[in-house]
Tab-separated table of N, CA and C in Angstrom:
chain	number	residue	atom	x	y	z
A	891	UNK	N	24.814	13.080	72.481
A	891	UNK	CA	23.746	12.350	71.852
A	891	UNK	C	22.629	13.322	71.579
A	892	UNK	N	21.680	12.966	70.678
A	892	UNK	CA	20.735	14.154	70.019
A	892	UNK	C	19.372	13.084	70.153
A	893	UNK	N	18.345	13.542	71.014
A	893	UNK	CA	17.228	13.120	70.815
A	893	UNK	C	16.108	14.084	70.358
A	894	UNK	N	15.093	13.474	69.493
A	894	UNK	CA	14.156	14.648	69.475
A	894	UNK	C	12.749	13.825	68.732
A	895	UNK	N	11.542	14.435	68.173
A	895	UNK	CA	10.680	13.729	67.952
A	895	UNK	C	10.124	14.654	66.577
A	896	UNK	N	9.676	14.198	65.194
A	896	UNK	CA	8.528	14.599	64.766
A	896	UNK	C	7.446	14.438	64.081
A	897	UNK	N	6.541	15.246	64.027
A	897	UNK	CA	5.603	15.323	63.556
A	897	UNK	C	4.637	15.744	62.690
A	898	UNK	N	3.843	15.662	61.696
A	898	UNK	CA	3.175	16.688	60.972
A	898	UNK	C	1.969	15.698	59.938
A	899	UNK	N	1.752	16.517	58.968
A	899	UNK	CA	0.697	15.926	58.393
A	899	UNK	C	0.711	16.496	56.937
A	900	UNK	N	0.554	15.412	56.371
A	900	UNK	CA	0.489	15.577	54.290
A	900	UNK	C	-0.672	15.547	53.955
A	901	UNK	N	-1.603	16.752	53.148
A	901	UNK	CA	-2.536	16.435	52.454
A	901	UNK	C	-2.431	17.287	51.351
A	902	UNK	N	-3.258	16.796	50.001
A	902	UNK	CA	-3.469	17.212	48.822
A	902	UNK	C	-3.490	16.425	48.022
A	903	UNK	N	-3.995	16.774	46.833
A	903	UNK	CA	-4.793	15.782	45.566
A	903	UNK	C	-4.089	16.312	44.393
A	904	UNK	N	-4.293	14.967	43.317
A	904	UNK	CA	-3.855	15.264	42.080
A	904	UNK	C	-5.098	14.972	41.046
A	905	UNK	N	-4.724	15.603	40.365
A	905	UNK	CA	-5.481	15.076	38.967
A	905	UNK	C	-4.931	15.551	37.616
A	906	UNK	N	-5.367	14.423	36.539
A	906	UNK	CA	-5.046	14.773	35.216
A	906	UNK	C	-5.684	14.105	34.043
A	907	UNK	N	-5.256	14.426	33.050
A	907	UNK	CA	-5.449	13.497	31.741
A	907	UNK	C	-4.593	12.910	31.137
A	908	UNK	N	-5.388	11.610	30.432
A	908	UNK	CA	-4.259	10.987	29.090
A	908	UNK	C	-5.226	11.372	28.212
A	909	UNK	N	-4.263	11.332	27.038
A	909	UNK	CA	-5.116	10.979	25.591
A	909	UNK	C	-4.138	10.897	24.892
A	910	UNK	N	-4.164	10.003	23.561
A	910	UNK	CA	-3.605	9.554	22.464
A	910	UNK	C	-4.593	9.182	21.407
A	911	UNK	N	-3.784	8.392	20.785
A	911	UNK	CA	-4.768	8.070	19.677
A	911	UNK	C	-3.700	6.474	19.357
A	912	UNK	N	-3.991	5.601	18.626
A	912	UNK	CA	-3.304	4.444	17.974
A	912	UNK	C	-4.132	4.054	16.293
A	913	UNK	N	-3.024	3.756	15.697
A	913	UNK	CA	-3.886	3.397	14.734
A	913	UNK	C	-2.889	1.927	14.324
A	914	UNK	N	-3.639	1.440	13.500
A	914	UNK	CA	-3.055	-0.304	12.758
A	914	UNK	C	-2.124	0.312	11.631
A	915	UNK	N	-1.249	-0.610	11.128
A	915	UNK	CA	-0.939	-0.379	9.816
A	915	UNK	C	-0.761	-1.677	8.768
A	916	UNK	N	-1.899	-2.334	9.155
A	916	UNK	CA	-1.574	-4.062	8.660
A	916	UNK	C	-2.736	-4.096	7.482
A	917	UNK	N	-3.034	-4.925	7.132
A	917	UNK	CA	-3.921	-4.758	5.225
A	917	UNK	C	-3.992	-6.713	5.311
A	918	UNK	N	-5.951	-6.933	5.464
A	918	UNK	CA	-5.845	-8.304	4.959
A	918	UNK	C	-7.329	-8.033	4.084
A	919	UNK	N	-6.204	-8.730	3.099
A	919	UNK	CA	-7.065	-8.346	1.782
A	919	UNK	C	-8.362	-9.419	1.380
A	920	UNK	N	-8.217	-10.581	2.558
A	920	UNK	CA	-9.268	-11.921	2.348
A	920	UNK	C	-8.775	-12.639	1.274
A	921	UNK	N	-9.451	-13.829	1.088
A	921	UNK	CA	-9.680	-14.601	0.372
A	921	UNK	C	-10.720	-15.313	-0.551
A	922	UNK	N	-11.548	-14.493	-0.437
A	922	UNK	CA	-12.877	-14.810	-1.393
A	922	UNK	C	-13.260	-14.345	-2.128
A	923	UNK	N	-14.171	-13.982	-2.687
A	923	UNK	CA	-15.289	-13.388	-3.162
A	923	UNK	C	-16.572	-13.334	-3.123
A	924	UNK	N	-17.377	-12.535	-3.003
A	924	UNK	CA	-18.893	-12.640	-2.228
A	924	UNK	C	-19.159	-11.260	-2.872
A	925	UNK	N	-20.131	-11.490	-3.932
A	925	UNK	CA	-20.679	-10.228	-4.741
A	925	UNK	C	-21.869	-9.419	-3.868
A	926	UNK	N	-21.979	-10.309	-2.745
A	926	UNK	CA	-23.449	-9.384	-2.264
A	926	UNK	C	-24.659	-8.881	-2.805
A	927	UNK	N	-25.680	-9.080	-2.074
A	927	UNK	CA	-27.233	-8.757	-2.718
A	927	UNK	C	-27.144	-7.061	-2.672
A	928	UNK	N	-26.222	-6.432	-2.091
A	928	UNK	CA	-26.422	-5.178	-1.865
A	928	UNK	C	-25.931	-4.237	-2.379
A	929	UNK	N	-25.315	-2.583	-1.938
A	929	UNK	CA	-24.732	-1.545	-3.006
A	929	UNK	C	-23.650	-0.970	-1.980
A	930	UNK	N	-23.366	-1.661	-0.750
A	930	UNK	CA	-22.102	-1.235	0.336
A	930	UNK	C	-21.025	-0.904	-0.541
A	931	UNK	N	-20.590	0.049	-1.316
A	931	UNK	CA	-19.253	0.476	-2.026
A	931	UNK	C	-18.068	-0.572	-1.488
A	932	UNK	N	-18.511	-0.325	0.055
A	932	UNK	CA	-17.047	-1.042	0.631
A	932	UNK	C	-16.895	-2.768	0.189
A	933	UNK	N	-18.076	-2.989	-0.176
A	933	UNK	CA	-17.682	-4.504	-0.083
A	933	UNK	C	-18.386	-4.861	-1.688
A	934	UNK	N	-18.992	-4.238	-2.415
A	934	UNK	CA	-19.619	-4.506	-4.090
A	934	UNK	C	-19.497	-2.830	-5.050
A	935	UNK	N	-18.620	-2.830	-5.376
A	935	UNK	CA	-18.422	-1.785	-6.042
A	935	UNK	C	-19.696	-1.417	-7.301
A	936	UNK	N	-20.158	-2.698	-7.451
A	936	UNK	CA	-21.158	-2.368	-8.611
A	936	UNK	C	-22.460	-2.450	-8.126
A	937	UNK	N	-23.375	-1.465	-8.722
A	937	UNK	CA	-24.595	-1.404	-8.577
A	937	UNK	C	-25.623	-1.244	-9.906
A	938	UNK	N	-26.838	-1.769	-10.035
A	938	UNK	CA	-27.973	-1.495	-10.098
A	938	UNK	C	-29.084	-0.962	-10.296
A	939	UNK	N	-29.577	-0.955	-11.624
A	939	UNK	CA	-31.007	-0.034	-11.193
A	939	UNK	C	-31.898	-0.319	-12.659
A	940	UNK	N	-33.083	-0.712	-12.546
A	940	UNK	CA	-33.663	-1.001	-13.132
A	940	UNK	C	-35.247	-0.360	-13.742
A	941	UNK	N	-35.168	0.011	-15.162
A	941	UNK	CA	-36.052	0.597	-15.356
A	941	UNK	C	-37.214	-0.141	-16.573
A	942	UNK	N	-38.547	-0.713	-16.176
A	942	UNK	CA	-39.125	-1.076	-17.203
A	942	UNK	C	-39.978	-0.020	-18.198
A	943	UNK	N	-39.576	-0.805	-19.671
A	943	UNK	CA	-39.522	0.108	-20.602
A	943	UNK	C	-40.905	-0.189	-21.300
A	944	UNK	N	-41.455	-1.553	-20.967
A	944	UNK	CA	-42.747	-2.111	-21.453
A	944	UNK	C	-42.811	-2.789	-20.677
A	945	UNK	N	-44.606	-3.161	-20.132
A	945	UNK	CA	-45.166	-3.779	-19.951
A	945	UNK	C	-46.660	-4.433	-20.319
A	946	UNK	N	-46.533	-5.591	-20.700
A	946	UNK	CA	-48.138	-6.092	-20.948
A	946	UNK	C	-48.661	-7.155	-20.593
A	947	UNK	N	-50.160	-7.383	-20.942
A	947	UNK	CA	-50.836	-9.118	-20.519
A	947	UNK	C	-49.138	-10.175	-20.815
A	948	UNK	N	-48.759	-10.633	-21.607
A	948	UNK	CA	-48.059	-11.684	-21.519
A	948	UNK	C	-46.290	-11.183	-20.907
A	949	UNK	N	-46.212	-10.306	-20.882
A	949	UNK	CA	-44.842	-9.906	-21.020
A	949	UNK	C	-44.206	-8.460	-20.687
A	950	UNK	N	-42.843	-8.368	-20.805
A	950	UNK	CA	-42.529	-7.152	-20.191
A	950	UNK	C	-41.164	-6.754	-20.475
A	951	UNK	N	-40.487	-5.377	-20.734
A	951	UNK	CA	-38.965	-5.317	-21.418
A	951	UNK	C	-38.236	-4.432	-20.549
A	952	UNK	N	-37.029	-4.694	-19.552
A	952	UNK	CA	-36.691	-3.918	-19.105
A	952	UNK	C	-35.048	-3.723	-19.303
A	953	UNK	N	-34.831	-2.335	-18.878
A	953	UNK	CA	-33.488	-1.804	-19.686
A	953	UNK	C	-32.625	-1.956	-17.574
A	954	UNK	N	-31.624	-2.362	-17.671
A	954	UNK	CA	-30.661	-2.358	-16.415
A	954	UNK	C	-29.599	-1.524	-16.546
A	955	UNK	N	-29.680	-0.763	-15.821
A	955	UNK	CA	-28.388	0.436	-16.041
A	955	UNK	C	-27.532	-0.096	-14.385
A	956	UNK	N	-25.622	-0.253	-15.118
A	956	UNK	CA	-24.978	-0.798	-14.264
A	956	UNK	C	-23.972	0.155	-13.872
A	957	UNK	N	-23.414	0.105	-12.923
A	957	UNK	CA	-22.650	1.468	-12.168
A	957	UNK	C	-21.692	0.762	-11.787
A	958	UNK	N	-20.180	1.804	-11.934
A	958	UNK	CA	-19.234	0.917	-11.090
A	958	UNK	C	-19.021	2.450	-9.721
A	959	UNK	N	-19.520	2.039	-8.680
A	959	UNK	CA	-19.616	3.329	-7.530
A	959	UNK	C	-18.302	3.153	-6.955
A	960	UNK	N	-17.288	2.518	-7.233
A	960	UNK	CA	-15.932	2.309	-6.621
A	960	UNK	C	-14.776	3.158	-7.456
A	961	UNK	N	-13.920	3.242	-6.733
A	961	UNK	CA	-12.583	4.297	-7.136
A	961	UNK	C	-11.587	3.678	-8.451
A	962	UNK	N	-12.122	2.212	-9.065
A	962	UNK	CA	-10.655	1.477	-9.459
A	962	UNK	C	-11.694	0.970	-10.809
A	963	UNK	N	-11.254	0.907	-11.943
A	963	UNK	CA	-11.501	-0.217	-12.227
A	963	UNK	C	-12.727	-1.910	-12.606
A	964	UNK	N	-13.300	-2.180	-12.470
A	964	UNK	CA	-13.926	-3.343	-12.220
A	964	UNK	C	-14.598	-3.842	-12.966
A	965	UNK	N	-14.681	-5.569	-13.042
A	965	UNK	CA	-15.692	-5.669	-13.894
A	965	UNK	C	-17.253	-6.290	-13.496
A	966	UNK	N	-17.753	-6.381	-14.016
A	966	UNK	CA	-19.079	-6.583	-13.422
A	966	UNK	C	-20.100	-7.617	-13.751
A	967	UNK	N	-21.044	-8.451	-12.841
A	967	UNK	CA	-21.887	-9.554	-12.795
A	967	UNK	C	-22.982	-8.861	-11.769
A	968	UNK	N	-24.383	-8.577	-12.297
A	968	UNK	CA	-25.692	-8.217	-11.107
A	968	UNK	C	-26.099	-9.586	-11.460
A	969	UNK	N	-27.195	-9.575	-10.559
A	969	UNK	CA	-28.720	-10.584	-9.961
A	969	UNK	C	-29.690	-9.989	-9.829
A	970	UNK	N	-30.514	-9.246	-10.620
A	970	UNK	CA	-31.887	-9.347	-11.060
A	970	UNK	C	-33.178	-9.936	-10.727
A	971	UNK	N	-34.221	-9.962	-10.060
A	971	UNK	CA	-35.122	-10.875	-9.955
A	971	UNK	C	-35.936	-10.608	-11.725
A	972	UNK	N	-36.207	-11.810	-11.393
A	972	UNK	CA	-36.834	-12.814	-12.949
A	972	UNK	C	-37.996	-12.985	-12.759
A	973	UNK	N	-39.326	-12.590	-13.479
A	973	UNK	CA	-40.984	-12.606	-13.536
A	973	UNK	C	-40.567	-13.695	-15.121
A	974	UNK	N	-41.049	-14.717	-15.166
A	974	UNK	CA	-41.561	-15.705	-16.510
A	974	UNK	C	-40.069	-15.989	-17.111
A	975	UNK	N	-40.187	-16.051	-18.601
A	975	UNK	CA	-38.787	-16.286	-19.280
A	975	UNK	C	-37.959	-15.477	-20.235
A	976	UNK	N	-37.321	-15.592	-19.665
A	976	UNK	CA	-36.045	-14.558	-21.394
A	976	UNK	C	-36.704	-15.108	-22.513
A	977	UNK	N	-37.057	-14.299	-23.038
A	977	UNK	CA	-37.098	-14.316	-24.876
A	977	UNK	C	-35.873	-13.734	-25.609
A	978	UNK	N	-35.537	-12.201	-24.926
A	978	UNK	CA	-34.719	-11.644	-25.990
A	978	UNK	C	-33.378	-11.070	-24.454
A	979	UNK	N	-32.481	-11.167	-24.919
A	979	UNK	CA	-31.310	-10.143	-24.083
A	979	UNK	C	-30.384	-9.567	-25.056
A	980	UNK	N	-29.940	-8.378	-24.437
A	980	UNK	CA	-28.529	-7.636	-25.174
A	980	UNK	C	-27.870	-6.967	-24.285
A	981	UNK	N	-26.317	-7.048	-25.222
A	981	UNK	CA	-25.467	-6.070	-24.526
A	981	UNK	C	-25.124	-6.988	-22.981
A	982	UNK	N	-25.607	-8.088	-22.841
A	982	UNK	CA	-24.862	-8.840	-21.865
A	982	UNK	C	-24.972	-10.364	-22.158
A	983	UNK	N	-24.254	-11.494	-20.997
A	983	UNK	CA	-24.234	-12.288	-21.163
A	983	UNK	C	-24.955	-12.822	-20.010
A	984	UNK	N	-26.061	-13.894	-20.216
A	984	UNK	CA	-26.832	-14.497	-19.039
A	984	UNK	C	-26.685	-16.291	-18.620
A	985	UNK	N	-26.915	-16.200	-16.989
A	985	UNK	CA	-27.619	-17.261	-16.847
A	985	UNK	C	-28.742	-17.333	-15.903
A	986	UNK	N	-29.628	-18.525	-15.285
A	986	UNK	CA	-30.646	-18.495	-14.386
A	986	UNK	C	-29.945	-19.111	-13.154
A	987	UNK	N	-30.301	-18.411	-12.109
A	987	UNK	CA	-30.080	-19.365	-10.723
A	987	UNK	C	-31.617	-19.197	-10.378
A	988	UNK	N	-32.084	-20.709	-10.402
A	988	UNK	CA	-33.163	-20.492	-10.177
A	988	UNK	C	-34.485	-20.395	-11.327
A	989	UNK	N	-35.247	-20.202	-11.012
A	989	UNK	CA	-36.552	-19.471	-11.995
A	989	UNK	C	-37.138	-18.351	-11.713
A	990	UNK	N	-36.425	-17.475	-10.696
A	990	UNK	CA	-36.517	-16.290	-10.959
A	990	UNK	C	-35.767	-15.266	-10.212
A	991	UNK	N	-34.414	-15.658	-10.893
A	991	UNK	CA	-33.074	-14.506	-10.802
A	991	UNK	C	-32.687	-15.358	-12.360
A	992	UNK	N	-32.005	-13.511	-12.826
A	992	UNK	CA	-31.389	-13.266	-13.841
A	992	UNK	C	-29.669	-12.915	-13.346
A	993	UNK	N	-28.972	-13.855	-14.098
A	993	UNK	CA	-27.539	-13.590	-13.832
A	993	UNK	C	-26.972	-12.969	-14.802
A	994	UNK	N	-26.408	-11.338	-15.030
A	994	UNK	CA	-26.119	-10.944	-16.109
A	994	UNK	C	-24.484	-10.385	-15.554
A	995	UNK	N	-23.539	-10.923	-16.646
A	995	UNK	CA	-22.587	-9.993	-17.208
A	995	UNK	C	-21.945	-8.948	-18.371
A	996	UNK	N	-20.784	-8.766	-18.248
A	996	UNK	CA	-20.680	-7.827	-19.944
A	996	UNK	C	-19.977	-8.548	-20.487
A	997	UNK	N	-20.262	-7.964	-21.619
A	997	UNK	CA	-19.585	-8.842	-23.025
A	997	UNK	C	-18.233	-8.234	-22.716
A	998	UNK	N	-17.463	-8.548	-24.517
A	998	UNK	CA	-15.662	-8.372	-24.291
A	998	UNK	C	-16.009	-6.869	-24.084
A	999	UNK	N	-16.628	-6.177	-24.665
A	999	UNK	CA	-16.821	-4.671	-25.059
A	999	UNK	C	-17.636	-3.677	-23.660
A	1000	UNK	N	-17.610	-4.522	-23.098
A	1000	UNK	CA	-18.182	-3.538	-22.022
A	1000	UNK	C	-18.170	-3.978	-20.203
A	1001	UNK	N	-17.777	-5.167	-20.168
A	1001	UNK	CA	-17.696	-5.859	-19.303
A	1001	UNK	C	-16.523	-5.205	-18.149
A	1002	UNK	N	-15.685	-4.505	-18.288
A	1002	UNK	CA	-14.997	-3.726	-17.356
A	1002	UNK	C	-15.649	-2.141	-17.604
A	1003	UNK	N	-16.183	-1.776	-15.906
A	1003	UNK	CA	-16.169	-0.068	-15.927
A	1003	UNK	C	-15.220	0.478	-15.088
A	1004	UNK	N	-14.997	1.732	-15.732
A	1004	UNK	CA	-14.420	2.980	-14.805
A	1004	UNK	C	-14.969	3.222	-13.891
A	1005	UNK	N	-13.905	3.715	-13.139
A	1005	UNK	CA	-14.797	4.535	-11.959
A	1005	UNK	C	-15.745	5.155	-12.463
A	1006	UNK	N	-16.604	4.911	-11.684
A	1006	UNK	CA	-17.975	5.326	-11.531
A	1006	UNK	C	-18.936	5.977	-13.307
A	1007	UNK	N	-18.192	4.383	-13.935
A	1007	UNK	CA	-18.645	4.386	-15.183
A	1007	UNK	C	-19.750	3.614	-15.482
A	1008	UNK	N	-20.687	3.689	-16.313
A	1008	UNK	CA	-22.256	2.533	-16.233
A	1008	UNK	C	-22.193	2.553	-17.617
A	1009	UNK	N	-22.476	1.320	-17.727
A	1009	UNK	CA	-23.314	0.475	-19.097
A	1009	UNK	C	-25.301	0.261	-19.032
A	1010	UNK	N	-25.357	-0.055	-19.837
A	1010	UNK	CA	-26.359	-1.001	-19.896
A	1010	UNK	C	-26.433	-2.419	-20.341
A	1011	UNK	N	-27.600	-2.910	-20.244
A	1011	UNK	CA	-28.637	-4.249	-20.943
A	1011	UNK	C	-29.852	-3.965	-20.661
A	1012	UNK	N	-30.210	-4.895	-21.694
A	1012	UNK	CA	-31.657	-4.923	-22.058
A	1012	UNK	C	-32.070	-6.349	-21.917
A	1013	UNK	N	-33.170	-6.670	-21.156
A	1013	UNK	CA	-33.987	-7.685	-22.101
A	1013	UNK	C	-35.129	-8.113	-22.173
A	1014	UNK	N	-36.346	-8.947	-22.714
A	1014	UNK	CA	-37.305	-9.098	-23.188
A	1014	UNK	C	-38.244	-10.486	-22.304
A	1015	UNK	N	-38.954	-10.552	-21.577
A	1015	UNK	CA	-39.548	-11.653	-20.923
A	1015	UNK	C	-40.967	-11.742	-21.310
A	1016	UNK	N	-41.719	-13.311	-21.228
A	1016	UNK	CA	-42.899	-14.357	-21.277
A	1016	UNK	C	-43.059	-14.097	-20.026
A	1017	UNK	N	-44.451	-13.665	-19.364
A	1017	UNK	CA	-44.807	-14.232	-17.825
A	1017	UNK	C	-45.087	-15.682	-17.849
């Protein structure tokens, strides 16, 4: 028969790292539309900018230069704030929301831009 006894002792430490990375590969394209008050590329490809060309006591003429700042394609509708009334517009098509926003689009002839292609309009207001 074999008897015997033992004994001893374990010490020491570990350490390390992870790292990875994950990415999605899924695409939801929504369901709406929401033109936004703003110029976020990501979410309104078209933008804005407005330059007055006259101003006087009754009235005032300003020219809107429209941008498409997106990669594709697009066609385009801004919102304008509105001082008094349209007398004269060109080079787009309007309506009012309101009494003072201007809703402008393009005609057959200009109403889609290129990337990062701009039109204009013009038009003529009564305070």
């Amino acid at each position: 028969s074999s008897s015997g006894s033992s004994s001893g002792s374990s010490s020491g430490s570990s350490s390390g790292s992870s790292s990875g990375s994950s990415s999605g590969s899924g695409f939801n394209p929504g369901s709406g539309f929401n033109p936004g008050a703003g110029s976020d590329p990501t979410k309104n490809p078209i933008t804005s900018s407005i330059t007055v060309d006259s101003d006087w006591y009754t009235g005032y003429c300003e020219r809107v230069k429209v941008t498409n700042t997106g990669s594709s394609r697009s066609s385009w509708t801004v919102t304008i704030p509105l001082k008094g009334t349209i007398q004269t517009l060109w080079s787009a098509t309007w309506s009012l929301s309101g009494s003072d926003k201007l809703i402008a689009s393009g005609l057959e002839w200009n109403k889609t831009l290129e990337p990062h292609g701009t039109t204009e309009f013009g038009f003529c207001a009564n305070y």
